[in-house]
mmCIF file of C-alpha atoms and ligand atoms in Angstrom:
data_model
loop_
_atom_site.group_PDB
_atom_site.id
_atom_site.type_symbol
_atom_site.label_atom_id
_atom_site.label_comp_id
_atom_site.label_asym_id
_atom_site.label_seq_id
_atom_site.Cartn_x
_atom_site.Cartn_y
_atom_site.Cartn_z
ATOM 1 C CA MET N 97 58.280 -3.120 -17.003
ATOM 2 C CA ARG N 98 57.362 0.108 -15.288
ATOM 3 C CA SER N 99 53.828 0.063 -16.646
ATOM 4 C CA LYS N 100 53.454 -3.567 -15.558
ATOM 5 C CA SER N 101 54.365 -2.724 -11.950
ATOM 6 C CA LYS N 102 51.970 0.208 -12.108
ATOM 7 C CA ILE N 103 49.201 -2.162 -13.102
ATOM 8 C CA PHE N 104 50.091 -4.428 -10.185
ATOM 9 C CA ALA N 105 50.021 -1.464 -7.842
ATOM 10 C CA VAL N 106 46.586 -0.477 -9.110
ATOM 11 C CA LEU N 107 45.342 -4.046 -8.784
ATOM 12 C CA ALA N 108 46.656 -4.260 -5.235
ATOM 13 C CA LEU N 109 44.941 -0.990 -4.404
ATOM 14 C CA LEU N 110 41.656 -2.235 -5.912
ATOM 15 C CA ALA N 111 41.926 -5.481 -3.963
ATOM 16 C CA ALA N 112 42.404 -3.499 -0.777
ATOM 17 C CA LEU N 113 39.327 -1.407 -1.545
ATOM 18 C CA LEU N 114 37.085 -4.260 -2.653
ATOM 19 C CA PRO N 115 35.834 -5.501 0.706
ATOM 20 C CA ALA N 116 34.726 -1.964 1.566
ATOM 21 C CA ALA N 117 33.068 -1.455 -1.818
ATOM 22 C CA GLY N 118 31.436 -4.880 -1.639
ATOM 23 C CA ALA N 119 29.963 -4.081 1.740
ATOM 24 C CA PHE N 120 27.595 -1.530 0.243
ATOM 25 C CA ALA N 121 27.323 -2.456 -3.387
ATOM 26 C CA ASP N 122 26.834 -6.166 -3.814
ATOM 27 C CA GLU N 123 23.547 -7.069 -2.174
ATOM 28 C CA VAL N 124 20.265 -5.911 -0.695
ATOM 29 C CA ASN N 125 18.340 -7.935 1.878
ATOM 30 C CA ILE N 126 14.593 -7.405 1.880
ATOM 31 C CA TYR N 127 11.882 -8.286 4.373
ATOM 32 C CA SER N 128 8.623 -8.119 2.444
ATOM 33 C CA SER N 129 4.988 -8.737 3.246
ATOM 34 C CA ARG N 130 4.206 -8.714 -0.466
ATOM 35 C CA LYS N 131 3.887 -12.085 -2.133
ATOM 36 C CA GLU N 132 7.074 -13.193 -3.876
ATOM 37 C CA ALA N 133 5.418 -13.537 -7.290
ATOM 38 C CA LEU N 134 4.246 -9.925 -7.136
ATOM 39 C CA ILE N 135 7.727 -8.464 -6.725
ATOM 40 C CA LYS N 136 10.402 -11.041 -7.634
ATOM 41 C CA PRO N 137 10.500 -10.382 -11.407
ATOM 42 C CA LEU N 138 11.268 -6.714 -10.706
ATOM 43 C CA LEU N 139 14.027 -7.623 -8.266
ATOM 44 C CA ASP N 140 15.545 -9.951 -10.877
ATOM 45 C CA ARG N 141 15.492 -7.112 -13.402
ATOM 46 C CA PHE N 142 17.269 -4.856 -10.899
ATOM 47 C CA THR N 143 19.983 -7.490 -10.388
ATOM 48 C CA GLU N 144 20.414 -7.874 -14.166
ATOM 49 C CA GLN N 145 20.848 -4.128 -14.591
ATOM 50 C CA THR N 146 23.112 -3.427 -11.614
ATOM 51 C CA GLY N 147 24.825 -6.681 -10.631
ATOM 52 C CA ILE N 148 23.465 -6.150 -7.105
ATOM 53 C CA ALA N 149 22.069 -9.383 -5.651
ATOM 54 C CA VAL N 150 18.722 -9.215 -3.896
ATOM 55 C CA ASN N 151 17.710 -11.618 -1.129
ATOM 56 C CA LEU N 152 14.008 -11.736 -0.354
ATOM 57 C CA VAL N 153 12.410 -12.908 2.878
ATOM 58 C CA THR N 154 8.598 -12.817 2.826
ATOM 59 C CA GLY N 155 6.228 -12.965 5.780
ATOM 60 C CA LYS N 156 3.215 -11.362 7.444
ATOM 61 C CA ASP N 157 3.439 -7.708 8.489
ATOM 62 C CA GLY N 158 3.244 -8.338 12.239
ATOM 63 C CA ALA N 159 5.819 -11.132 12.132
ATOM 64 C CA LEU N 160 8.291 -9.146 10.038
ATOM 65 C CA LEU N 161 8.045 -6.133 12.333
ATOM 66 C CA GLN N 162 8.518 -8.375 15.376
ATOM 67 C CA ARG N 163 11.556 -9.932 13.714
ATOM 68 C CA LEU N 164 13.091 -6.529 12.954
ATOM 69 C CA LYS N 165 12.531 -5.463 16.549
ATOM 70 C CA SER N 166 14.087 -8.564 18.069
ATOM 71 C CA GLU N 167 17.043 -8.605 15.674
ATOM 72 C CA GLY N 168 17.732 -4.935 16.315
ATOM 73 C CA MET N 169 20.957 -3.649 14.832
ATOM 74 C CA ASN N 170 22.004 -7.240 14.050
ATOM 75 C CA SER N 171 19.178 -7.601 11.542
ATOM 76 C CA PRO N 172 20.414 -8.573 8.074
ATOM 77 C CA ALA N 173 17.507 -6.640 6.531
ATOM 78 C CA ASP N 174 18.220 -3.467 4.558
ATOM 79 C CA LEU N 175 14.704 -2.794 3.309
ATOM 80 C CA LEU N 176 11.193 -3.406 4.597
ATOM 81 C CA ILE N 177 8.578 -3.630 1.856
ATOM 82 C CA THR N 178 5.000 -3.632 3.084
ATOM 83 C CA ALA N 179 1.471 -2.525 2.292
ATOM 84 C CA ASP N 180 -0.402 0.287 4.038
ATOM 85 C CA ALA N 181 1.071 3.508 5.364
ATOM 86 C CA GLY N 182 -0.130 2.369 8.807
ATOM 87 C CA ASN N 183 2.348 -0.521 8.723
ATOM 88 C CA LEU N 184 5.178 1.739 7.545
ATOM 89 C CA TYR N 185 4.305 4.138 10.357
ATOM 90 C CA ARG N 186 4.381 1.286 12.908
ATOM 91 C CA ALA N 187 7.851 0.256 11.732
ATOM 92 C CA LYS N 188 9.078 3.839 12.003
ATOM 93 C CA ALA N 189 7.507 4.245 15.456
ATOM 94 C CA ALA N 190 9.176 1.000 16.573
ATOM 95 C CA GLY N 191 12.560 2.513 15.700
ATOM 96 C CA VAL N 192 13.497 -0.101 13.090
ATOM 97 C CA THR N 193 13.771 2.326 10.161
ATOM 98 C CA GLN N 194 16.033 5.251 9.287
ATOM 99 C CA PRO N 195 15.727 8.338 7.085
ATOM 100 C CA PHE N 196 17.176 8.301 3.585
ATOM 101 C CA VAL N 197 17.517 11.022 0.998
ATOM 102 C CA SER N 198 17.101 10.553 -2.729
ATOM 103 C CA GLU N 199 16.642 13.316 -5.275
ATOM 104 C CA ALA N 200 15.271 10.805 -7.759
ATOM 105 C CA LEU N 201 12.543 9.707 -5.323
ATOM 106 C CA THR N 202 11.720 13.256 -4.309
ATOM 107 C CA ALA N 203 11.212 14.011 -7.999
ATOM 108 C CA SER N 204 9.207 10.909 -8.912
ATOM 109 C CA ILE N 205 7.007 10.297 -5.850
ATOM 110 C CA PRO N 206 4.468 12.936 -4.751
ATOM 111 C CA GLU N 207 5.095 14.354 -1.286
ATOM 112 C CA THR N 208 1.769 12.956 -0.043
ATOM 113 C CA TYR N 209 3.140 9.440 -0.493
ATOM 114 C CA ARG N 210 6.438 10.006 1.325
ATOM 115 C CA ASP N 211 7.150 10.085 5.058
ATOM 116 C CA PRO N 212 7.743 13.752 6.018
ATOM 117 C CA GLU N 213 10.912 12.629 7.841
ATOM 118 C CA GLY N 214 12.139 10.498 4.961
ATOM 119 C CA HIS N 215 11.815 7.017 6.530
ATOM 120 C CA TRP N 216 9.616 5.520 3.808
ATOM 121 C CA VAL N 217 8.200 6.113 0.358
ATOM 122 C CA GLY N 218 5.146 4.743 -1.412
ATOM 123 C CA LEU N 219 5.715 2.504 -4.426
ATOM 124 C CA THR N 220 2.169 1.598 -5.439
ATOM 125 C CA LEU N 221 -1.140 3.277 -4.769
ATOM 126 C CA ARG N 222 -4.297 1.479 -3.670
ATOM 127 C CA ALA N 223 -7.746 3.038 -3.693
ATOM 128 C CA ARG N 224 -10.599 2.103 -1.335
ATOM 129 C CA PRO N 225 -13.778 3.339 -3.021
ATOM 130 C CA ILE N 226 -17.407 2.250 -2.767
ATOM 131 C CA LEU N 227 -18.467 -0.667 -4.959
ATOM 132 C CA TYR N 228 -22.127 -1.022 -5.816
ATOM 133 C CA ALA N 229 -24.376 -3.741 -7.199
ATOM 134 C CA LYS N 230 -25.035 -2.605 -10.773
ATOM 135 C CA ASP N 231 -28.543 -4.040 -10.929
ATOM 136 C CA ARG N 232 -29.803 -2.558 -7.658
ATOM 137 C CA VAL N 233 -28.060 0.765 -7.140
ATOM 138 C CA ASP N 234 -28.345 3.944 -9.132
ATOM 139 C CA GLN N 235 -24.919 5.528 -8.834
ATOM 140 C CA LYS N 236 -26.624 8.943 -8.668
ATOM 141 C CA THR N 237 -27.649 8.005 -5.113
ATOM 142 C CA LEU N 238 -23.971 7.769 -4.090
ATOM 143 C CA SER N 239 -21.756 10.675 -3.096
ATOM 144 C CA THR N 240 -19.338 10.421 -0.155
ATOM 145 C CA TYR N 241 -18.046 8.069 2.558
ATOM 146 C CA GLU N 242 -19.839 10.357 4.992
ATOM 147 C CA ALA N 243 -23.170 9.632 3.249
ATOM 148 C CA LEU N 244 -22.810 5.896 4.002
ATOM 149 C CA ALA N 245 -24.183 6.752 7.459
ATOM 150 C CA ASP N 246 -27.387 8.086 5.877
ATOM 151 C CA PRO N 247 -30.539 6.130 6.913
ATOM 152 C CA ALA N 248 -31.247 5.633 3.186
ATOM 153 C CA PHE N 249 -28.574 2.900 3.266
ATOM 154 C CA LYS N 250 -29.983 1.016 6.247
ATOM 155 C CA GLY N 251 -29.195 -2.705 5.993
ATOM 156 C CA ARG N 252 -27.466 -2.265 2.631
ATOM 157 C CA ILE N 253 -23.718 -1.997 3.351
ATOM 158 C CA CYS N 254 -20.984 -4.655 3.635
ATOM 159 C CA ILE N 255 -17.556 -3.839 5.072
ATOM 160 C CA ARG N 256 -14.945 -5.951 6.819
ATOM 161 C CA SER N 257 -14.087 -5.766 10.505
ATOM 162 C CA SER N 258 -12.419 -2.915 12.357
ATOM 163 C CA ASP N 259 -9.330 -4.970 13.187
ATOM 164 C CA ASN N 260 -8.251 -4.610 9.576
ATOM 165 C CA ILE N 261 -5.730 -1.854 8.939
ATOM 166 C CA TYR N 262 -7.406 -0.782 5.666
ATOM 167 C CA ASN N 263 -10.513 0.269 7.581
ATOM 168 C CA GLN N 264 -8.450 1.801 10.376
ATOM 169 C CA SER N 265 -6.664 3.935 7.773
ATOM 170 C CA LEU N 266 -9.980 4.864 6.136
ATOM 171 C CA VAL N 267 -11.374 5.988 9.506
ATOM 172 C CA ALA N 268 -8.123 7.864 10.222
ATOM 173 C CA SER N 269 -8.647 9.772 6.949
ATOM 174 C CA LEU N 270 -12.185 10.668 8.045
ATOM 175 C CA ILE N 271 -10.903 11.886 11.417
ATOM 176 C CA ALA N 272 -8.357 14.048 9.571
ATOM 177 C CA ALA N 273 -11.079 15.505 7.341
ATOM 178 C CA ASP N 274 -14.099 15.782 9.660
ATOM 179 C CA GLY N 275 -12.746 15.632 13.212
ATOM 180 C CA LEU N 276 -13.143 13.056 15.960
ATOM 181 C CA GLU N 277 -16.698 13.773 17.064
ATOM 182 C CA ALA N 278 -18.245 13.861 13.594
ATOM 183 C CA THR N 279 -16.391 10.691 12.642
ATOM 184 C CA GLU N 280 -17.648 8.847 15.725
ATOM 185 C CA THR N 281 -21.220 9.830 14.872
ATOM 186 C CA TRP N 282 -20.538 8.689 11.315
ATOM 187 C CA ALA N 283 -19.130 5.329 12.434
ATOM 188 C CA LYS N 284 -22.230 4.674 14.551
ATOM 189 C CA GLY N 285 -24.418 5.474 11.556
ATOM 190 C CA LEU N 286 -22.374 3.178 9.324
ATOM 191 C CA VAL N 287 -22.611 0.314 11.831
ATOM 192 C CA ALA N 288 -26.404 0.841 11.981
ATOM 193 C CA ASN N 289 -26.510 0.506 8.176
ATOM 194 C CA LEU N 290 -24.556 -2.749 7.916
ATOM 195 C CA ALA N 291 -26.327 -5.618 6.180
ATOM 196 C CA ARG N 292 -24.514 -8.147 8.389
ATOM 197 C CA PRO N 293 -21.898 -8.234 11.124
ATOM 198 C CA PRO N 294 -18.459 -7.636 9.561
ATOM 199 C CA LYS N 295 -16.804 -10.853 8.399
ATOM 200 C CA GLY N 296 -14.288 -11.950 5.767
ATOM 201 C CA GLY N 297 -11.911 -9.934 3.652
ATOM 202 C CA ASP N 298 -12.506 -7.372 0.917
ATOM 203 C CA ARG N 299 -13.258 -10.053 -1.687
ATOM 204 C CA ASP N 300 -16.008 -11.407 0.567
ATOM 205 C CA GLN N 301 -17.687 -8.002 0.711
ATOM 206 C CA ILE N 302 -17.688 -7.842 -3.097
ATOM 207 C CA LYS N 303 -19.146 -11.375 -3.300
ATOM 208 C CA ALA N 304 -21.839 -10.488 -0.760
ATOM 209 C CA ALA N 305 -22.856 -7.436 -2.811
ATOM 210 C CA ALA N 306 -22.987 -9.575 -5.954
ATOM 211 C CA ALA N 307 -25.067 -12.206 -4.139
ATOM 212 C CA GLY N 308 -27.599 -9.628 -2.951
ATOM 213 C CA GLU N 309 -26.679 -9.730 0.748
ATOM 214 C CA CYS N 310 -25.923 -6.029 0.526
ATOM 215 C CA ASP N 311 -26.029 -3.340 -2.158
ATOM 216 C CA LEU N 312 -22.770 -1.524 -1.360
ATOM 217 C CA ALA N 313 -19.333 -2.746 -0.368
ATOM 218 C CA VAL N 314 -16.212 -0.865 0.623
ATOM 219 C CA ALA N 315 -13.117 -2.574 -0.775
ATOM 220 C CA ASN N 316 -9.721 -1.963 -2.303
ATOM 221 C CA THR N 317 -9.898 -2.023 -6.096
ATOM 222 C CA TYR N 318 -7.009 -4.481 -6.604
ATOM 223 C CA TYR N 319 -9.244 -7.199 -5.147
ATOM 224 C CA LEU N 320 -11.812 -6.391 -7.800
ATOM 225 C CA ALA N 321 -9.080 -6.414 -10.468
ATOM 226 C CA GLY N 322 -7.894 -9.803 -9.172
ATOM 227 C CA MET N 323 -11.426 -11.240 -9.211
ATOM 228 C CA LEU N 324 -12.023 -10.008 -12.769
ATOM 229 C CA LYS N 325 -9.120 -12.155 -13.996
ATOM 230 C CA SER N 326 -9.807 -15.070 -11.660
ATOM 231 C CA GLN N 327 -9.736 -18.683 -12.927
ATOM 232 C CA ASP N 328 -12.965 -19.221 -10.972
ATOM 233 C CA PRO N 329 -16.002 -18.272 -13.098
ATOM 234 C CA ALA N 330 -18.110 -17.568 -9.964
ATOM 235 C CA GLU N 331 -15.523 -15.049 -8.774
ATOM 236 C CA ARG N 332 -15.431 -13.378 -12.198
ATOM 237 C CA ALA N 333 -19.232 -13.207 -12.278
ATOM 238 C CA ALA N 334 -19.320 -11.625 -8.806
ATOM 239 C CA ALA N 335 -16.779 -9.006 -9.858
ATOM 240 C CA GLU N 336 -18.738 -8.246 -13.002
ATOM 241 C CA ALA N 337 -21.908 -7.653 -10.950
ATOM 242 C CA VAL N 338 -20.428 -4.622 -9.196
ATOM 243 C CA ALA N 339 -19.111 -1.265 -10.360
ATOM 244 C CA VAL N 340 -16.710 1.259 -8.871
ATOM 245 C CA PHE N 341 -17.959 4.542 -7.463
ATOM 246 C CA TRP N 342 -15.317 7.142 -6.578
ATOM 247 C CA PRO N 343 -16.565 8.932 -3.447
ATOM 248 C CA ASN N 344 -15.835 12.498 -2.317
ATOM 249 C CA GLN N 345 -14.964 13.717 -5.811
ATOM 250 C CA ASP N 346 -16.425 17.154 -5.088
ATOM 251 C CA GLY N 347 -14.363 17.434 -1.923
ATOM 252 C CA ARG N 348 -11.084 15.987 -0.674
ATOM 253 C CA GLY N 349 -11.141 12.935 -2.963
ATOM 254 C CA THR N 350 -11.258 9.158 -2.551
ATOM 255 C CA HIS N 351 -9.300 7.521 0.259
ATOM 256 C CA VAL N 352 -6.044 6.014 -0.988
ATOM 257 C CA ASN N 353 -3.200 4.186 0.638
ATOM 258 C CA ILE N 354 0.153 2.848 -0.509
ATOM 259 C CA SER N 355 2.445 -0.070 -0.446
ATOM 260 C CA GLY N 356 5.944 1.152 0.112
ATOM 261 C CA ALA N 357 9.484 0.672 1.294
ATOM 262 C CA ALA N 358 11.463 1.751 4.345
ATOM 263 C CA VAL N 359 15.222 1.526 4.843
ATOM 264 C CA THR N 360 15.918 -0.362 8.066
ATOM 265 C CA ALA N 361 17.851 1.155 10.950
ATOM 266 C CA SER N 362 20.290 -1.754 10.720
ATOM 267 C CA ALA N 363 20.894 -1.491 6.946
ATOM 268 C CA LYS N 364 24.420 -2.608 6.043
ATOM 269 C CA HIS N 365 23.785 -1.916 2.342
ATOM 270 C CA LYS N 366 22.009 1.408 2.475
ATOM 271 C CA GLU N 367 23.218 2.780 -0.870
ATOM 272 C CA ALA N 368 22.246 -0.367 -2.715
ATOM 273 C CA ALA N 369 18.906 -0.422 -0.878
ATOM 274 C CA VAL N 370 18.132 3.160 -1.914
ATOM 275 C CA ALA N 371 19.213 2.337 -5.482
ATOM 276 C CA LEU N 372 16.682 -0.497 -5.484
ATOM 277 C CA VAL N 373 13.889 1.767 -4.232
ATOM 278 C CA GLU N 374 14.820 4.276 -6.949
ATOM 279 C CA PHE N 375 14.612 1.477 -9.508
ATOM 280 C CA LEU N 376 11.145 0.479 -8.245
ATOM 281 C CA ALA N 377 10.023 4.085 -8.733
ATOM 282 C CA THR N 378 11.121 4.305 -12.399
ATOM 283 C CA PRO N 379 8.204 4.501 -14.869
ATOM 284 C CA GLU N 380 9.114 1.109 -16.366
ATOM 285 C CA ALA N 381 9.114 -0.651 -12.980
ATOM 286 C CA GLN N 382 6.032 1.286 -11.843
ATOM 287 C CA ALA N 383 4.035 0.115 -14.846
ATOM 288 C CA TRP N 384 4.863 -3.557 -14.166
ATOM 289 C CA TYR N 385 4.534 -3.351 -10.378
ATOM 290 C CA ALA N 386 1.161 -1.595 -10.449
ATOM 291 C CA GLU N 387 -0.161 -3.944 -13.133
ATOM 292 C CA ALA N 388 1.003 -7.143 -11.388
ATOM 293 C CA ASN N 389 -0.678 -6.071 -8.153
ATOM 294 C CA GLY N 390 -3.782 -4.519 -9.724
ATOM 295 C CA GLU N 391 -2.786 -1.265 -8.039
ATOM 296 C CA TYR N 392 -2.088 2.240 -9.323
ATOM 297 C CA PRO N 393 1.392 3.682 -9.901
ATOM 298 C CA VAL N 394 2.428 6.378 -7.408
ATOM 299 C CA GLY N 395 4.054 8.561 -10.047
ATOM 300 C CA GLU N 396 2.389 10.468 -12.863
ATOM 301 C CA GLY N 397 2.465 9.536 -16.519
ATOM 302 C CA VAL N 398 2.536 5.742 -16.142
ATOM 303 C CA ALA N 399 0.117 3.823 -18.377
ATOM 304 C CA LEU N 400 -2.714 1.957 -16.599
ATOM 305 C CA SER N 401 -3.966 -1.529 -17.413
ATOM 306 C CA PRO N 402 -7.242 -1.571 -19.420
ATOM 307 C CA THR N 403 -9.175 -2.691 -16.296
ATOM 308 C CA LEU N 404 -7.971 0.219 -14.174
ATOM 309 C CA ALA N 405 -8.287 2.675 -17.043
ATOM 310 C CA GLY N 406 -11.881 1.447 -17.469
ATOM 311 C CA TRP N 407 -12.803 2.582 -13.963
ATOM 312 C CA GLY N 408 -11.959 6.099 -15.035
ATOM 313 C CA PRO N 409 -9.788 8.780 -13.519
ATOM 314 C CA PHE N 410 -10.450 9.903 -9.952
ATOM 315 C CA LYS N 411 -9.337 12.523 -7.506
ATOM 316 C CA ALA N 412 -7.395 11.024 -4.588
ATOM 317 C CA ASP N 413 -7.414 12.465 -1.072
ATOM 318 C CA ASP N 414 -4.166 14.440 -0.783
ATOM 319 C CA LEU N 415 -3.752 13.918 2.950
ATOM 320 C CA ASN N 416 -0.134 13.040 3.747
ATOM 321 C CA LEU N 417 -0.330 9.308 4.448
ATOM 322 C CA GLY N 418 1.882 9.671 7.499
ATOM 323 C CA ARG N 419 -1.247 11.085 9.200
ATOM 324 C CA LEU N 420 -3.003 7.727 8.822
ATOM 325 C CA GLY N 421 -0.416 6.192 11.116
ATOM 326 C CA GLU N 422 -0.515 9.072 13.592
ATOM 327 C CA LEU N 423 -4.294 8.790 13.850
ATOM 328 C CA ASN N 424 -4.402 4.970 13.882
ATOM 329 C CA ALA N 425 -4.779 4.471 17.637
ATOM 330 C CA GLU N 426 -7.496 7.144 17.744
ATOM 331 C CA ALA N 427 -9.292 5.436 14.848
ATOM 332 C CA VAL N 428 -9.168 2.015 16.525
ATOM 333 C CA ARG N 429 -10.642 3.365 19.781
ATOM 334 C CA LEU N 430 -13.336 5.263 17.900
ATOM 335 C CA MET N 431 -14.395 2.180 15.907
ATOM 336 C CA ASP N 432 -14.587 0.219 19.132
ATOM 337 C CA ARG N 433 -16.812 2.862 20.772
ATOM 338 C CA ALA N 434 -19.042 2.860 17.683
ATOM 339 C CA GLY N 435 -19.566 -0.905 17.979
ATOM 340 C CA TRP N 436 -17.753 -1.663 14.693
ATOM 341 C CA ARG N 437 -16.759 -5.297 15.252
HETATM 342 FE FE1 FE2 E 1859 -4.819 -6.328 0.614
#
C-alpha cells in the first residue's frame, strides 16, 4: 500500500512538471529559406531519434526576415535556417536572433564558420570558384579572382548581377583581403571584361560559358553539381563543358560561404532548437545534408560525393564569415560605383 501511494505521489509530481518540461522539449519551429526536400528527411530523422517534433515553414530570405521582425517576441519560430552568412548577419543585425552556447558545435564547426558572438553557425559550406570552358581555356592561364580584372580576359567573363548576395559576399571577401581602393579598381576591371551585361542566376552563367558566350563564369559549385545530375540532357551537357578552377590557392584560398542556423530571439524551445542544430552538425547528418544540396560539409572528416571529390581538394579562404556581413553595405556601394549592374 505504501509503495502504491509513493508511486501516485511520483506520478502527481511528474504531471505537475510535465507542462514545464514540454515547453522546451517537445517541438522546434523552423523558418527556413532552404527547400523542404533538401532538409525535411533530416528533420524527420531528428524526430525519430529524439521524439521532438519539428514544424517547418519555408519561404524566401527577405520575407522570412520581415516576418521575424514583425512578429517580434511573439514569433513562434525557434530557428532560422538560411543560406549565406550575409543573410545570417542581417537577421542578427535586425535583432531577431540570440546567442547560444554548445560545446558540441564549438568542437565540430570551425570557428571561421561560426558567429563570433554565438548567434549562428554554418551547417553546409558552399564554394564560389571560377568555372572555365574546357575547350577554350587553358587552366594554366587562371590564378586568382584578382586576375579576372586583367585585360587578357576582356569580353570573356560571365557573372550575375550585383544585387545578388553571393556576389556581394565575394566582393566583401576581396575588400577584407585587398582593401577598399584596390577592390574598387578590381571591380571596374571585371566589369570591363564582362562578355555581356549581368543577367540570370549562376546556372545561366554556366550555360553561357558552355554555349560560347563567355569563356569563364563565376558560380557556386552546387549549381554545377545539380546540373550534372539534371533530367535535362542540355543542362547536363552544359555542365560537362565546364571545369572547376580553384582560385587563390597560393594565397588566402577560394571564397566560400555557408548555409546555417540561428536561434531566434523569441525562441520558446531553445534547448530543443540547439539540440537540432547539434544533430545537423553530426557527421552522419553532415554527409546527407551536404550531398543532398551539392554542398560541402562544414566539419572535417565527412566523406564527399564522387562529383565533389572529383573536383579535388581546395584551400578555402579562412576569413571569419561574419566579416562578409559587416562589409556587405560597403561592397554594395562599391559595386554600384564600379558600374556592376
Ligand atoms: Fe543558391
